[in-house]
Amino acid sequence: MSTVTTAAQPDASGHFGTFGGSFVPETLVAALDELTAEYHKAKADPEFQAELKQLLAEFCGRETPLYFAERWTEKLGGAKIYLKREDLLHTGAHKINNALGQILLAKRLGKKRIIAETGAGQHGVATATVAARFGLECVVYMGAIDMERQHLNVVRMKLLGSEVCGVEAGQKTLKEAVNEALRDWVTNVRDTHYILGSALGPHPYPMMVRDFHRVIGVEARAQIMEREERLPDLLIACVGGGSNAIGMFHPFLDDKNVKMVGVEAGGHGIKQGEHAARFQGGKLGVLQGTKTWLLSDDDGQIELTHSVSAGLDYAAVGPEHAFLQDAGRVDYTYATDDEALDAFQELAAVEGIIPALETSHALAHVKKIAPVMDKDQIIVVNLSGRGDKDVEQASKYLLPEEE
Ligand SMILES: *Cc1c(COP(=O)(O)O)cnc(C)c1O
């Protein structure tokens, strides 16, 4: 039996077991070391923590409610379902927890310029928002196809004073946007901080991004204890890079009776190029600074991915999830586009809450599992974001006669 607990990761060099680490060009090593050192100092600094806590409360709207989905529970006829309402946060998703934490760090580091990558635009909007709040210059890299698909978020970022830089390379989506952001960072590392948007990339990002999202699980734990006087039986969250899921799961990892399921994007089904479920047929490899499960072909080339939700459409999963799967602590499954769209519609109609399409993958799993659980069991699902951004896309699938 190993003495290393699942909650005590990563080690000093950023390894979660055999996963994680830092695979970057020489020019970034010093910047990542500086960031790691400053992060540890900030974490232990009561002033930093107090400022973060106050801004999370007054600027972002924490704490978010833990909401009992009474009608949905009744409809599914099994376990009690609670929703952790990250969708109610400023800018509409959990992403601002991390963007805010990182911009406070950038300020401590004396950086004057912020860069970020974005897929659906949610992380770009969160970053542009905190950059505006602190008066820092901000450039967001976004694939040209994503700019078309998520035009509204492009306009939001521009209104917030950020420059949106379209990326024409490759698949013109998130992976290429990350490449461009890394390229910019290598060139401008002296005055620039890169606010990476998920629990991915080189050390210290997976650890640091996780820590900024731990507030989700810390709050949910206190809230369910107050409400039910016991811990939940099951936690469910969707997994793109894995930041909302790890934020929810991490504070419960040492509670061995709390089961956890991460839900990846099954797209059109588990066929090459048609999904983004890295634990279904993925391979161990290195992508964009970290060693983890990813979707690649036999030559090690990154495969195309597909999901109805841009936020889950990425070829690699955060290294801590790879570790937790390997350790048998968290189970990973997937939901297809159709299952997610079905859950999207159901939550809206039954609870009056329109969820993000990303989140709808977690909800699709609730629909499968809640009915086969006992009525006295409890599920907490992370409602990672709201679906306003997805309404137009969903209408194409759900209301074709409107087109
Ligand atoms: C970006 C996003 C995700 C996926 O990112 P993670 O890092 O896996 O959390 C999930 N839900 C919403 C609402 C998002 O905006």
Tab-separated table of C-alpha atoms and ligand atoms in Angstrom, residues 93-95 122 197-199 238-245 311-312 356 358-359 384-385 389, ligand 1:
chain	number	residue	atom	x	y	z
A	93	ALA	CA	-19.148	29.492	-15.648
A	94	HIS	CA	-16.561	28.248	-13.156
A	95	LYS	CA	-13.706	29.621	-15.293
A	122	GLN	CA	-15.659	31.148	-22.002
A	197	GLY	CA	-7.626	27.962	-18.822
A	198	SER	CA	-7.785	24.396	-17.530
A	199	ALA	CA	-5.981	21.894	-15.298
A	238	CYS	CA	-17.905	16.897	-17.003
A	239	VAL	CA	-14.253	16.677	-18.043
A	240	GLY	CA	-12.705	18.785	-20.803
A	241	GLY	CA	-9.256	19.658	-19.548
A	242	GLY	CA	-10.700	18.756	-16.199
A	243	SER	CA	-10.684	21.951	-14.130
A	244	ASN	CA	-14.298	22.071	-12.924
A	245	ALA	CA	-14.206	18.351	-12.146
A	311	GLY	CA	-15.345	23.298	-24.197
A	312	LEU	CA	-14.865	19.504	-24.113
A	356	ALA	CA	-24.028	24.727	-20.819
A	358	GLU	CA	-20.394	20.935	-21.607
A	359	THR	CA	-22.273	20.563	-18.329
A	384	SER	CA	-20.206	24.136	-14.436
A	385	GLY	CA	-21.856	26.797	-16.602
A	389	LYS	CA	-23.941	30.750	-25.225
B	1	LIG	C1	-14.682	25.264	-20.324
B	1	LIG	C2	-15.847	24.589	-19.747
B	1	LIG	C3	-15.800	23.229	-19.356
B	1	LIG	C4	-14.621	22.341	-19.625
B	1	LIG	O1	-13.443	22.709	-18.984
B	1	LIG	P1	-12.885	21.952	-17.712
B	1	LIG	O2	-11.526	22.511	-17.550
B	1	LIG	O3	-12.893	20.489	-17.999
B	1	LIG	O4	-13.783	22.289	-16.585
B	1	LIG	C5	-16.905	22.688	-18.747
B	1	LIG	N1	-18.020	23.418	-18.528
B	1	LIG	C6	-18.107	24.720	-18.885
B	1	LIG	C7	-19.366	25.461	-18.622
B	1	LIG	C8	-17.026	25.349	-19.503
B	1	LIG	O5	-17.130	26.634	-19.863
